[in-house]
Short mmCIF file of C-alpha atoms and ligand atoms in Angstrom, two decimals:
data_model
loop_
_atom_site.label_atom_id
_atom_site.label_comp_id
_atom_site.label_asym_id
_atom_site.label_seq_id
_atom_site.Cartn_x
_atom_site.Cartn_y
_atom_site.Cartn_z
CA MET A 1028 -13.35 -11.00 7.21
CA ILE A 1029 -10.36 -8.55 8.76
CA ASN A 1030 -8.26 -7.37 4.81
CA THR A 1031 -4.51 -7.37 5.06
CA PRO A 1032 -2.65 -5.49 3.02
CA VAL A 1033 -1.17 -6.82 0.08
CA ALA A 1034 1.05 -4.17 -1.35
CA ASP A 1035 1.84 -0.54 -0.91
CA LEU A 1036 1.43 1.24 -3.87
CA HIS A 1037 1.79 4.98 -2.84
CA CYS A 1038 5.59 5.31 -0.88
CA HIS A 1039 8.07 8.00 -1.72
CA THR A 1040 11.74 7.70 -0.42
CA VAL A 1041 14.94 10.03 0.45
CA ALA A 1042 14.35 10.72 -3.41
CA SER A 1043 11.16 12.84 -2.07
CA THR A 1044 13.28 15.30 0.18
CA HIS A 1045 10.05 14.90 3.22
CA ALA A 1046 10.72 11.35 3.21
CA TYR A 1047 13.71 9.29 4.87
CA SER A 1048 13.57 5.90 3.72
CA THR A 1049 16.04 4.16 0.58
CA VAL A 1050 14.69 2.11 -1.96
CA ALA A 1051 15.65 -0.56 -0.20
CA GLU A 1052 14.63 0.21 3.60
CA LEU A 1053 11.23 0.12 1.90
CA ALA A 1054 11.41 -3.22 -0.22
CA GLN A 1055 12.40 -5.07 3.30
CA ALA A 1056 9.72 -2.72 5.89
CA ALA A 1057 7.10 -4.10 3.42
CA SER A 1058 9.11 -7.70 3.09
CA GLU A 1059 8.86 -7.75 7.15
CA GLN A 1060 4.82 -6.41 6.90
CA GLU A 1061 4.93 -10.01 3.81
CA LEU A 1062 3.40 -7.47 1.64
CA CYS A 1063 3.71 -8.71 -2.23
CA ALA A 1064 4.48 -5.33 -3.89
CA VAL A 1065 5.72 -1.59 -2.84
CA ALA A 1066 5.69 0.95 -5.35
CA CYS A 1067 8.26 3.36 -6.03
CA THR A 1068 5.89 6.83 -6.16
CA ASP A 1069 8.66 9.88 -5.96
CA HIS A 1070 6.70 13.44 -6.44
CA GLY A 1071 6.51 14.72 -9.72
CA PRO A 1072 8.41 17.65 -10.67
CA VAL A 1073 6.52 20.67 -9.86
CA MET A 1074 6.48 19.62 -7.14
CA GLN A 1075 8.57 21.95 -4.18
CA ASP A 1076 10.97 18.64 -2.59
CA ALA A 1077 10.53 16.72 -6.00
CA PRO A 1078 13.78 14.60 -7.45
CA HIS A 1079 15.10 15.43 -10.85
CA ILE A 1080 13.15 14.38 -13.65
CA TRP A 1081 15.75 11.80 -14.38
CA HIS A 1082 14.99 10.27 -11.55
CA PHE A 1083 12.36 8.74 -12.81
CA ALA A 1084 13.54 7.66 -16.16
CA ASN A 1085 16.08 6.09 -14.64
CA LEU A 1086 13.90 4.20 -12.74
CA HIS A 1087 14.38 1.42 -14.42
CA ILE A 1088 18.21 0.06 -13.73
CA LEU A 1089 16.61 -1.09 -9.92
CA PRO A 1090 16.03 -4.53 -9.66
CA ARG A 1091 12.09 -5.47 -9.76
CA VAL A 1092 12.92 -7.91 -7.14
CA MET A 1093 14.22 -6.27 -3.69
CA SER A 1094 14.58 -8.68 -0.09
CA GLY A 1095 12.10 -10.73 -2.00
CA VAL A 1096 9.40 -8.31 -2.42
CA ARG A 1097 8.11 -6.82 -6.08
CA VAL A 1098 9.96 -3.26 -6.21
CA LEU A 1099 7.05 -1.69 -8.64
CA GLN A 1100 8.48 2.06 -10.55
CA GLY A 1101 6.49 4.62 -10.17
CA VAL A 1102 5.53 8.31 -9.49
CA GLU A 1103 2.68 10.28 -7.60
CA ALA A 1104 2.49 13.07 -10.13
CA ASN A 1105 1.01 16.46 -9.83
CA VAL A 1106 -2.64 17.19 -11.10
CA MET A 1107 -2.76 20.47 -12.35
CA ASP A 1108 -5.87 22.72 -13.62
CA GLY A 1109 -7.73 21.43 -16.48
CA GLY A 1110 -6.26 17.37 -15.36
CA ARG A 1111 -2.68 17.76 -17.56
CA LEU A 1112 -0.04 15.53 -15.38
CA ASP A 1113 3.45 17.57 -14.60
CA ILE A 1114 5.33 14.14 -16.47
CA ASP A 1115 4.54 13.76 -19.70
CA ASN A 1116 2.80 11.29 -21.11
CA GLU A 1117 5.98 9.15 -22.85
CA LEU A 1118 7.79 9.04 -19.10
CA ALA A 1119 4.19 7.78 -18.10
CA GLY A 1120 4.24 4.83 -20.48
CA LYS A 1121 7.21 3.67 -19.12
CA LEU A 1122 6.80 3.29 -15.80
CA GLU A 1123 4.70 0.85 -13.69
CA VAL A 1124 2.56 3.12 -11.85
CA VAL A 1125 1.52 6.11 -11.59
CA VAL A 1126 -0.51 7.92 -9.49
CA ALA A 1127 -2.26 11.27 -9.67
CA SER A 1128 -2.87 13.41 -7.38
CA MET A 1129 -3.73 16.69 -6.53
CA HIS A 1130 -1.46 18.59 -4.38
CA GLY A 1131 -1.87 22.84 -2.48
CA GLY A 1132 0.09 25.41 -3.83
CA ILE A 1133 -0.11 23.30 -7.91
CA MET A 1134 -3.60 22.67 -8.60
CA PRO A 1135 -6.16 25.87 -7.60
CA ASP A 1136 -7.65 24.72 -4.34
CA GLY A 1137 -11.93 25.05 -2.79
CA ASP A 1138 -12.51 25.69 -7.13
CA GLU A 1139 -15.67 22.27 -7.22
CA GLU A 1140 -16.19 22.93 -11.03
CA CYS A 1141 -12.79 23.16 -11.85
CA THR A 1142 -11.68 20.39 -9.45
CA THR A 1143 -14.12 17.98 -10.95
CA ALA A 1144 -13.11 18.96 -14.39
CA ALA A 1145 -9.68 18.07 -13.92
CA TRP A 1146 -10.75 14.14 -12.15
CA LEU A 1147 -12.22 13.58 -15.15
CA ALA A 1148 -9.54 14.39 -17.36
CA VAL A 1149 -7.90 12.51 -15.42
CA ALA A 1150 -10.02 9.29 -15.67
CA GLU A 1151 -9.63 9.77 -18.92
CA ASN A 1152 -6.04 9.96 -19.46
CA PRO A 1153 -4.53 5.86 -19.81
CA HIS A 1154 -1.52 6.41 -18.23
CA VAL A 1155 -3.35 7.11 -15.16
CA ASP A 1156 -3.24 3.86 -12.68
CA ILE A 1157 -4.22 5.28 -9.42
CA ILE A 1158 -5.83 8.51 -7.55
CA GLY A 1159 -4.30 9.34 -4.71
CA HIS A 1160 -5.61 10.91 -2.10
CA SER A 1161 -8.83 12.62 -3.60
CA GLY A 1162 -10.52 12.59 -0.12
CA GLN A 1163 -8.78 16.22 0.83
CA PRO A 1164 -12.07 19.02 1.39
CA ALA A 1165 -9.80 21.73 0.06
CA PHE A 1166 -10.46 19.29 -3.03
CA ALA A 1167 -13.79 18.98 -2.59
CA PHE A 1168 -15.23 17.88 -6.31
ZN1 ZN B 215 3.25 13.01 -1.53
ZN1 ZN B 216 0.51 13.50 -2.37
#
């Protein structure tokens, strides 16, 4: 049996400046691929190309469905040393999808104990829905 993707839950929009699509374009592309949902998970505030924190606080004004696709409002939060995220719990609790990821220059790399401790703290965080790209060699755990 072939696994067919049903949703893309880790997407960046033009709000993260290394990405090039608007929310409407993401929804349109998801519709063309017959996905049921797409999540806007732009970079959390400590990343160099992150949108202003108001971007996340204001996501609720977007339509829940665009081009027939459920558009989930989220963030790709940065995991920091110790496993804390770069968005506060109040905001994390309001978003529909919180991806937690480690990125170079933010989380210390090459230290398996430190990375393991941070992931364990992330696993205890009730606001985190998805662990992002955890297979990076720099962040072995
Ligand atoms: Zn990213
Ligand atoms: Zn990432």
